Coordinates of C-alpha atoms and ligand atoms in Angstrom, one line a residue:
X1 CA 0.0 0.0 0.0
X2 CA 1.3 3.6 -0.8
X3 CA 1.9 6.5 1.0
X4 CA 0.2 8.7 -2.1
X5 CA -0.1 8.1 -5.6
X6 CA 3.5 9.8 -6.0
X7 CA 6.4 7.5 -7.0
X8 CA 8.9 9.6 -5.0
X9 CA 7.8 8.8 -1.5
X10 CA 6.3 5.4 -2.9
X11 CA 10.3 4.7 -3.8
X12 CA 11.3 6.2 -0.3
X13 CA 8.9 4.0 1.4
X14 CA 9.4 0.5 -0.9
X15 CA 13.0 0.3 -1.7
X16 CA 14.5 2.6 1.0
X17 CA 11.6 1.5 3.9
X18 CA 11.4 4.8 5.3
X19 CA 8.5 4.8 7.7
X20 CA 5.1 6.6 6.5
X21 CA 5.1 8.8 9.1
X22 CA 8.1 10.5 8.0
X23 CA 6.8 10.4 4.4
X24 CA 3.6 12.0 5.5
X25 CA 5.6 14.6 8.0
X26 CA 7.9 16.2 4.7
X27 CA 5.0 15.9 2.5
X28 CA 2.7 18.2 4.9
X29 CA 6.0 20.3 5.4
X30 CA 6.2 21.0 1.6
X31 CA 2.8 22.3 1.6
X32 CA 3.3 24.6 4.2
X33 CA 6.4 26.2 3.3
X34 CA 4.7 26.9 -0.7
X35 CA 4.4 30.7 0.5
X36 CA 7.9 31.1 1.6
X37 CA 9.1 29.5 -1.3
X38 CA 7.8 32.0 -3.0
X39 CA 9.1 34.8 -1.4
X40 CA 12.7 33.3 -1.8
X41 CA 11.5 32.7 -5.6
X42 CA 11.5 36.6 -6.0
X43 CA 14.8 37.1 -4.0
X44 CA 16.2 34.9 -6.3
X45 CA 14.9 36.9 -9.7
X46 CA 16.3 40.5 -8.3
X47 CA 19.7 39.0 -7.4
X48 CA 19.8 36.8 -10.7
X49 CA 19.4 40.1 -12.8
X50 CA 22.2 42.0 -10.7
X51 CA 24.6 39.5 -11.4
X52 CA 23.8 39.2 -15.1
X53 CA 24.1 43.1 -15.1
X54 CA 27.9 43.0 -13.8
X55 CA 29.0 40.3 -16.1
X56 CA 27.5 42.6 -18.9
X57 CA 28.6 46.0 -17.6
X58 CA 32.1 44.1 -17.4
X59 CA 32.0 42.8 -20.8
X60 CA 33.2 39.2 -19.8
X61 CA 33.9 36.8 -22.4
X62 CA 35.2 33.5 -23.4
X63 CA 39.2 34.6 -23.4
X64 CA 38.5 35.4 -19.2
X65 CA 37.3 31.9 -18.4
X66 CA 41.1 30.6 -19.5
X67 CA 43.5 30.8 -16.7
X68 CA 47.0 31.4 -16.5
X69 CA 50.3 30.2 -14.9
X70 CA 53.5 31.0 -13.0
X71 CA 53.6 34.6 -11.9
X72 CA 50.2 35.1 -13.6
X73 CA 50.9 38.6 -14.7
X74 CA 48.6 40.7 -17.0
X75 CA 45.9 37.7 -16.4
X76 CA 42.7 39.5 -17.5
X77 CA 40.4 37.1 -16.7
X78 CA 41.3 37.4 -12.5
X79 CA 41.5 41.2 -12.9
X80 CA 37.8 41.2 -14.5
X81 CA 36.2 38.6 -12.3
X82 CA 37.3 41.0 -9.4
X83 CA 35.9 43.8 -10.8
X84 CA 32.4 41.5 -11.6
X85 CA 32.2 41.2 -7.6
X86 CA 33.1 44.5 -6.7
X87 CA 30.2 45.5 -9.1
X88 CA 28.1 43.1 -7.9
X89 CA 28.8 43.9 -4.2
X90 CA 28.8 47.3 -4.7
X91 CA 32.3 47.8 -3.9
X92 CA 35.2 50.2 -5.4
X93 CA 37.3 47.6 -5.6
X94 CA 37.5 43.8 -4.7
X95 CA 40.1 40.4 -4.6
X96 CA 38.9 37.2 -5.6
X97 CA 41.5 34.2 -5.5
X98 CA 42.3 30.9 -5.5
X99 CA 45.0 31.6 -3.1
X100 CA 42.8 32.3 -0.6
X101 CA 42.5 29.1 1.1
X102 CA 38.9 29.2 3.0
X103 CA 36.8 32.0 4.1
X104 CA 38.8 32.6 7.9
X105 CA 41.9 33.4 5.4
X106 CA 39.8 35.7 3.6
X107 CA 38.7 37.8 7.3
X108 CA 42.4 37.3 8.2
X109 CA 43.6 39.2 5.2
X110 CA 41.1 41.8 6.1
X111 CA 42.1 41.9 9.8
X112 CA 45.6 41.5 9.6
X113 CA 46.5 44.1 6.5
X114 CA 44.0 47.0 8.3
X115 CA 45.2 46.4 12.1
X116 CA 48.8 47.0 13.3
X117 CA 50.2 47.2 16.7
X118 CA 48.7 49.4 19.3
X119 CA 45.0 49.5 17.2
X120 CA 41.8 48.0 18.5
X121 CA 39.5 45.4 16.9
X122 CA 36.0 45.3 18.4
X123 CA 33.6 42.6 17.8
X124 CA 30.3 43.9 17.8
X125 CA 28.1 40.3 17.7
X126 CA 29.7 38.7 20.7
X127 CA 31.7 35.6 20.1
X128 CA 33.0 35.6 16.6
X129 CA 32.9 32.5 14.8
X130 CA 35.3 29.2 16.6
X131 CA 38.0 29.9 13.7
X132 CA 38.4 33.2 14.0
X133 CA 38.8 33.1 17.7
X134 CA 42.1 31.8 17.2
X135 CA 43.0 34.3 14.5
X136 CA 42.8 37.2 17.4
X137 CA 44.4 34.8 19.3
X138 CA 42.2 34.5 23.1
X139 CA 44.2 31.9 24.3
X140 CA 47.8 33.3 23.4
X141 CA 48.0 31.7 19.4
X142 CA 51.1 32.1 17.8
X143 CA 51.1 34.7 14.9
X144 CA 47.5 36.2 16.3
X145 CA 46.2 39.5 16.1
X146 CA 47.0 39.7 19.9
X147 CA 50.3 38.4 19.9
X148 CA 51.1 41.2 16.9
X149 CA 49.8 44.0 19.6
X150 CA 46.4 44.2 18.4
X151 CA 44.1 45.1 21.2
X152 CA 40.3 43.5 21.1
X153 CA 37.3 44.1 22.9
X154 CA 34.1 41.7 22.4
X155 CA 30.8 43.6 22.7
X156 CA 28.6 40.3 24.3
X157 CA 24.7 40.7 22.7
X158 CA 22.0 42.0 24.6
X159 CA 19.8 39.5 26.7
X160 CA 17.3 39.6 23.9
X161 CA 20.8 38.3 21.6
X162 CA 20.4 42.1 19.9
X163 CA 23.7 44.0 19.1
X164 CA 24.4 45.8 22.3
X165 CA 24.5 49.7 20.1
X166 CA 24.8 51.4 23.6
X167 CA 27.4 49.7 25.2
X168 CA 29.2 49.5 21.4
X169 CA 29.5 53.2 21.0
X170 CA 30.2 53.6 24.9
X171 CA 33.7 51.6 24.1
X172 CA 34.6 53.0 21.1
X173 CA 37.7 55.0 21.6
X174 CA 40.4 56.9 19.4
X175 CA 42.5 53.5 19.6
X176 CA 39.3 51.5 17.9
X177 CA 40.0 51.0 14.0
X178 CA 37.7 48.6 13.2
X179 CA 34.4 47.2 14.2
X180 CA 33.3 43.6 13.1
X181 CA 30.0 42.5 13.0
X182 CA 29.4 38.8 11.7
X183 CA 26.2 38.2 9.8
X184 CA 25.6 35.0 10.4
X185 CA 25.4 33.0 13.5
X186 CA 27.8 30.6 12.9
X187 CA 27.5 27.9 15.4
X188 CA 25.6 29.8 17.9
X189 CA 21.7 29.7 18.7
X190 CA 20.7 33.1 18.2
X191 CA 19.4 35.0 15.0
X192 CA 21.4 36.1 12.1
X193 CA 21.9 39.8 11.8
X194 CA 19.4 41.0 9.0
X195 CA 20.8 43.3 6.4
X196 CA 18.4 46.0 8.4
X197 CA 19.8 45.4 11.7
X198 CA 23.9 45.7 10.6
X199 CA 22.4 49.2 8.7
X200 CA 21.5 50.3 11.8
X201 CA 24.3 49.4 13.3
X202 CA 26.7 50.5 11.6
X203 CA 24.7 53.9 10.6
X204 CA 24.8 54.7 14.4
X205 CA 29.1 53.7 14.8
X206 CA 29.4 56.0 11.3
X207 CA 27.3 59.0 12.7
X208 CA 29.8 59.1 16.1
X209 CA 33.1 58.0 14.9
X210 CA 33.5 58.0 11.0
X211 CA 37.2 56.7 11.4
X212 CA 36.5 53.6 12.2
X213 CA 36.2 50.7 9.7
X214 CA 33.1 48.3 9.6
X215 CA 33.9 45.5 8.6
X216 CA 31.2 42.2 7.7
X217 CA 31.8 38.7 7.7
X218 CA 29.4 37.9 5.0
X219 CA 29.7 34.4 5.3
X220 CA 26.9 32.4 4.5
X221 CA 24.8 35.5 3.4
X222 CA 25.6 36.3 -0.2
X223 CA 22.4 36.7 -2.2
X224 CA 20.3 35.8 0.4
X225 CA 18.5 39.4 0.8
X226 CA 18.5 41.9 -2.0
X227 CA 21.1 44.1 -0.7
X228 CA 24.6 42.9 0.7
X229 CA 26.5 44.8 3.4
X230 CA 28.9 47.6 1.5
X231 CA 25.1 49.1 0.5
X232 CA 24.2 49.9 3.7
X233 CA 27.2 51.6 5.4
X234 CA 30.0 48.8 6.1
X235 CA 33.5 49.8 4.7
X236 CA 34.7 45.8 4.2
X237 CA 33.2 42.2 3.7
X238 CA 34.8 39.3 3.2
X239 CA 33.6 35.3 2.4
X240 CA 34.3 31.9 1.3
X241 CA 34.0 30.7 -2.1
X242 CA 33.0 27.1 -1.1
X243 CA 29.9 29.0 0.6
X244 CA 27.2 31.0 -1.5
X245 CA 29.4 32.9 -4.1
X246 CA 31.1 30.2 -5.9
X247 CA 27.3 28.8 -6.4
X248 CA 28.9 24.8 -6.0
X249 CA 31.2 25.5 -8.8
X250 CA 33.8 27.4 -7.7
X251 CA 36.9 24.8 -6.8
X252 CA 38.4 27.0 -4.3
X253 CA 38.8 30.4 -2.8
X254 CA 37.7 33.4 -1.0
X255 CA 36.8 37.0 -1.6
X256 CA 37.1 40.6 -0.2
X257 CA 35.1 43.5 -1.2
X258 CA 35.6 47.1 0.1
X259 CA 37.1 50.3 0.1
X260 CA 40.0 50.3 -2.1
X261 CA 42.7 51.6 0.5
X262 CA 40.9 49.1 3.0
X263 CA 41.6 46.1 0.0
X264 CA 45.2 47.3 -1.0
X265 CA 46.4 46.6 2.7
X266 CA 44.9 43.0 2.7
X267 CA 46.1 42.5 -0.8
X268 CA 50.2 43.4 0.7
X269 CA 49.2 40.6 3.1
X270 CA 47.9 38.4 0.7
X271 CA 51.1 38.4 -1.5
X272 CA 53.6 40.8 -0.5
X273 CA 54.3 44.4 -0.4
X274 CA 55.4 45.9 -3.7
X275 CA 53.2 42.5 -5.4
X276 CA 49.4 43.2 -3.8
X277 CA 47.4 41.8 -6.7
X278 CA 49.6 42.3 -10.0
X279 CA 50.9 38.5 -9.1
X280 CA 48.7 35.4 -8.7
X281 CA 48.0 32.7 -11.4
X282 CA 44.0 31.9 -11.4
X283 CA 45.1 28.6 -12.9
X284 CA 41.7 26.5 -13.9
X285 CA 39.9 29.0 -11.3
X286 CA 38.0 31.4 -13.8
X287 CA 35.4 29.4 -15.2
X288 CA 34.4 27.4 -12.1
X289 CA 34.3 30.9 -10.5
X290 CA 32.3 33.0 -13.1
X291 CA 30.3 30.2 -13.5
X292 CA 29.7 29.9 -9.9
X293 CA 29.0 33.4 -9.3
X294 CA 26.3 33.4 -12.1
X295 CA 24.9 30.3 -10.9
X296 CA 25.2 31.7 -6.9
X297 CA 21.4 33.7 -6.8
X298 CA 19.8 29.8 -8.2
X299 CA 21.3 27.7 -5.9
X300 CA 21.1 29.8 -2.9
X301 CA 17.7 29.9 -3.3
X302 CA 17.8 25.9 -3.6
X303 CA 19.3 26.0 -0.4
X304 CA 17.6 28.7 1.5
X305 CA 14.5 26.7 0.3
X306 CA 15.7 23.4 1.9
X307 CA 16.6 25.3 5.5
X308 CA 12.7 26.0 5.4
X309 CA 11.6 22.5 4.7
X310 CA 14.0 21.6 7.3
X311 CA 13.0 24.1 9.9
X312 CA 9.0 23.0 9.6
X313 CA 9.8 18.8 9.2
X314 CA 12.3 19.0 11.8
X315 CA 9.6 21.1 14.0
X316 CA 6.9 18.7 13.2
X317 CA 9.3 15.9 14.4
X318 CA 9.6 17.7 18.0
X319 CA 12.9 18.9 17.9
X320 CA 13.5 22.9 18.4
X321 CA 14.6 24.8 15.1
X322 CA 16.3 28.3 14.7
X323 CA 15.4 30.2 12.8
X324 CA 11.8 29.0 12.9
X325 CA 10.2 28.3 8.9
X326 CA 8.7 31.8 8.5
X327 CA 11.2 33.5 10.4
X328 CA 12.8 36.1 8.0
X329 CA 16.4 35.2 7.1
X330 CA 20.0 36.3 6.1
X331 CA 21.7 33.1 5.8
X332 CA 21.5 29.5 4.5
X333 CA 22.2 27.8 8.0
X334 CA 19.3 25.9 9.5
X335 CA 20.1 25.2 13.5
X336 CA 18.1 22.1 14.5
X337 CA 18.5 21.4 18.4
X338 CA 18.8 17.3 18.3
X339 CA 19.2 17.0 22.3
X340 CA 22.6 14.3 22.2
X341 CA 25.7 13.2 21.0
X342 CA 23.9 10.2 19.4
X343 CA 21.5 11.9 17.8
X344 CA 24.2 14.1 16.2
X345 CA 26.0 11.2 14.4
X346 CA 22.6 9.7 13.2
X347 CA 21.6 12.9 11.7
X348 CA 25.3 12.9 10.1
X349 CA 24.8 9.9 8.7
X350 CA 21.2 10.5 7.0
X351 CA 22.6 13.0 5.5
X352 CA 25.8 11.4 4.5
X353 CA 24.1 8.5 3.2
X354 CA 22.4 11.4 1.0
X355 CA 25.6 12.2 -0.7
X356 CA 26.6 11.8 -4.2
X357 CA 29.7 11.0 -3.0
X358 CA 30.9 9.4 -0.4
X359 CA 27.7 7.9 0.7
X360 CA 29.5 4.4 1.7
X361 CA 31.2 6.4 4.7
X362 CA 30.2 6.8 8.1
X363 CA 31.1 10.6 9.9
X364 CA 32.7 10.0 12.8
X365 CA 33.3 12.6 15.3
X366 CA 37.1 14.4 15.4
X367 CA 39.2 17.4 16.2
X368 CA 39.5 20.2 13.5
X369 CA 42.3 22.2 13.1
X370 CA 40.7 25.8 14.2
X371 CA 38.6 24.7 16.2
X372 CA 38.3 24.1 20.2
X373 CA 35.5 21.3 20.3
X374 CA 35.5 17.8 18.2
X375 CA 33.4 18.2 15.3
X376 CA 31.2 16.3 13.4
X377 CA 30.4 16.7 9.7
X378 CA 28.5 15.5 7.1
X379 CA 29.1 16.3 3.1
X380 CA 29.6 14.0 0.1
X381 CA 30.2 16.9 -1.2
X382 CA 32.0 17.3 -5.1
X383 CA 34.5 20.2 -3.4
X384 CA 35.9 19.1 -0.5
X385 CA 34.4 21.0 2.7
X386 CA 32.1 22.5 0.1
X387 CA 29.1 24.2 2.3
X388 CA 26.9 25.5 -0.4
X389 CA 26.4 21.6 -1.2
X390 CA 24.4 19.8 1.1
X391 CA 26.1 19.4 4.1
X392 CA 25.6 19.3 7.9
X393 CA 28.2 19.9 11.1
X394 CA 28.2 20.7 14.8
X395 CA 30.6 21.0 17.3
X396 CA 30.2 17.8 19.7
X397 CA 28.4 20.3 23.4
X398 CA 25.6 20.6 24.6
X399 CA 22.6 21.4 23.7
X400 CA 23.6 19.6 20.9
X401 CA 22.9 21.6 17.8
X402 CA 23.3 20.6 14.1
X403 CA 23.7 23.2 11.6
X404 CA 22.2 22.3 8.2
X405 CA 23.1 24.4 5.0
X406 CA 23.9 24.0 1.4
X407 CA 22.4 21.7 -1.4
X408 CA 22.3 22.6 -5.1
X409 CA 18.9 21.4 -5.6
X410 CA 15.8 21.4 -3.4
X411 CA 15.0 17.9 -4.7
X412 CA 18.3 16.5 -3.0
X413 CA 18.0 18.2 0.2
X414 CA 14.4 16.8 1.0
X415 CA 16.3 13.3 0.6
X416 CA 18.3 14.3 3.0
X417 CA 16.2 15.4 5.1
X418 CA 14.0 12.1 5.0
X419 CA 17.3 10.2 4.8
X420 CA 18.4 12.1 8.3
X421 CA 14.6 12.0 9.8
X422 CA 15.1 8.1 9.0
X423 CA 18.5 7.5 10.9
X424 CA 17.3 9.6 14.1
X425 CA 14.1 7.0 14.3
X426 CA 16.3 4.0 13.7
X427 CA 18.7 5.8 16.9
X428 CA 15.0 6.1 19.1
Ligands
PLP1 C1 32.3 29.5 7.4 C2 32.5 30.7 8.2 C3 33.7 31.4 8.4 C4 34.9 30.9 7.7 O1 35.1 29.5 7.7 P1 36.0 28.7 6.7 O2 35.7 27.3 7.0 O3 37.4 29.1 7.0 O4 35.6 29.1 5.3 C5 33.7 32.5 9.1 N1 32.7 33.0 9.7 C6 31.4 32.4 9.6 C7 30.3 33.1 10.2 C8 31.3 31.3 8.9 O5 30.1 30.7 8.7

């Protein structure tokens, strides 16, 4: 007997014996979340069209897709695709590279070539992100902001998790040079910071001290609103090309966008001083990463998509979601509160088990370099650590939260999602 006249979840139900209740759960979830889909639908549309408008304005063609070699000098095709994003961001000027190994080297560059000795850095979302704790160094890291003289101050959020504005501007001082907000929660249980809220946060640091950068980790919020951060006041963003931008094509790299004095001093640190950005072969790194940036609005929009399905099955399966279906959003990660350990490596493995690749292996809990807690990750994922494919992770504490995000296609991330629902009944 079938769960409903559609062959998907008869499939599911016959030759993968999920249960009917699941079936049933992410079929009722789907319904629900037709409205939001929508909404996304339209998001999508806008940021589509300004992306098609910067390759055009740029005049891209077929001779910048091929990549060069060796010192890379006079390489077009990089030198355009930089000056695609800063369009697209907004920015005067921008780096894009396959030298930049993930999206902490990315903030790095931005920290370390804007902040010298005797400066402060002030975090203005409480706890940054667990890699980039160890960039300013709190527990003495070698080669650290701190250990180069760098002071920091971290602003904690309010008790309602709002950016503490009051307390902010109190401790702003002539020795502050840059303020950094983060975006996106990261692996935290609060709300993203809306494109609104940084605007007024960083309108209200501008008004009373206009020295002092603002700076955005944008990570994991490309293309999800219709405006990005340089549009409403900040001075720098930086992100990952494994994340939204490179739209699950790009093979590597990261990206800063920005003031152009603010983007010269990350590009010294980047290569050298007297180089900045005149050096750097882009290899085979052009046409995954045009590609991927045309193909970024699409498949964030698969994604974002997913993270609501997710938030109302998971919901309907008892479990505690952030941010809640409806809930307006800025980023692509879904937090799902599982409860246990356990329940952390069954999800893993539904969703592993998902994979295109990869599915044969079983995530197993471990240390990461960067960060403090073992981690647990799931991705059979074409890029390696790709997070704009489907993929899920958590550091091992409690209250034992997964963080969902990625998948190129809506159609894959509900198997996952079945395939995840299905490992954490097996685990009951
Ligand atoms: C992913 C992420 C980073 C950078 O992580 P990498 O794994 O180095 O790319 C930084 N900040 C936030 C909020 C992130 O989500």
């Amino acid at each position: 007997m079938k769960t409903t006249t559609n062959s998907y979840y008869a499939t599911l139900e016959e030759e993968y014996l999920i249960d009917r209740s699941i079936l049933q759960e992410i079929e009722e979830a789907n319904r629900e979340c037709q409205p939001i889909f929508a909404g996304i639908s339209a998001t999508t549309e806008l940021n589509q069209l300004k992306i098609l408008r910067a390759f055009q304005s740029n005049q891209v063609t077929d001779f910048h897709l091929h990549g060069s070699t060796g010192y890379g000098y006079g390489d077009v095709g990089r030198d355009t695709l930089e000056q695609v994003y800063a369009t697209v961001f907004k920015a005067e000027k921008a780096i894009v590279r396959a030298q930049i190994v993930s999206g902490t080297h990315a903030i790095a560059l931005a920290l370390f070539g804007n902040l010298a000795a005797g400066d402060e850095l002030i975090a203005a979302t409480g706890r940054p992100y667990d890699t980039l704790l160890k960039v300013i160094g709190i527990h003495g890291e070698e080669g650290s902001l701190l250990k180069n003289g760098v002071q920091y101050t971290e602003i904690p959020l309010t008790p309602d998790e709002k950016i503490d504005l009051k307390e902010l501007c109190e401790r702003i001082s002539p020795q502050t040079k840059m303020v950094a907000f983060q975006r996106s929660k990261g692996y935290d249980w609060r709300p993203s910071f809306r494109i609104a809220e940084l605007a007024e946060a960083i309108s209200r640091v501008k008004t009373r001290f206009p020295w002092v950068i603002c700076m955005v980790d944008n990570c994991y919020g490309e293309f999800v609103e219709e405006k990005e951060p340089l549009e409403i006041g900040a001075d720098l963003i930086a992100g990952s090309l494994i994340k939204n931008p490179g739209g699950g094509l790009a093979l590597t790299g990261g990206y800063l966008a920005g003031k152009e004095a603010l983007i010269e001093q990350a590009a010294l640190r980047l290569t050298a001083p007297g180089i900045g950005l005149e050096v750097g072969s882009s290899l085979c790194f052009g046409r995954t990463a045009y590609q991927g940036l045309f193909m970024a609005p699409a498949v964030v929009g698969e994604a974002l998509k997913g993270a609501v399905l997710a938030a109302r099955f998971f919901e309907k399966l008892g479990y505690p979601v952030a941010p809640g279906y409806n809930d307006k959003r800025t980023d692509i990660i879904q937090a799902i509160q599982l409860g246990s350990r356990e329940k952390m490596i069954a999800f893993c493995r539904g969703i592993q088990k998902a994979g295109p690749l990869d599915a044969f292996v079983t995530p197993e809990p471990a240390l990461l370099p960067g960060y403090t807690d073992e981690v647990i990750m799931a991705g059979g994922t074409f890029i390696q650590g790709s997070s704009i494919e489907l993929s899920a992770d958590g550091p091992i504490r409690p209250p034992y939260i997964i963080y969902l995000q990625g998948g190129l296609s809506l159609a894959h991330i509900k198997t996952g999602l079945v395939f995840a629902a299905h490992e954490l009944q097996k685990k009951l």
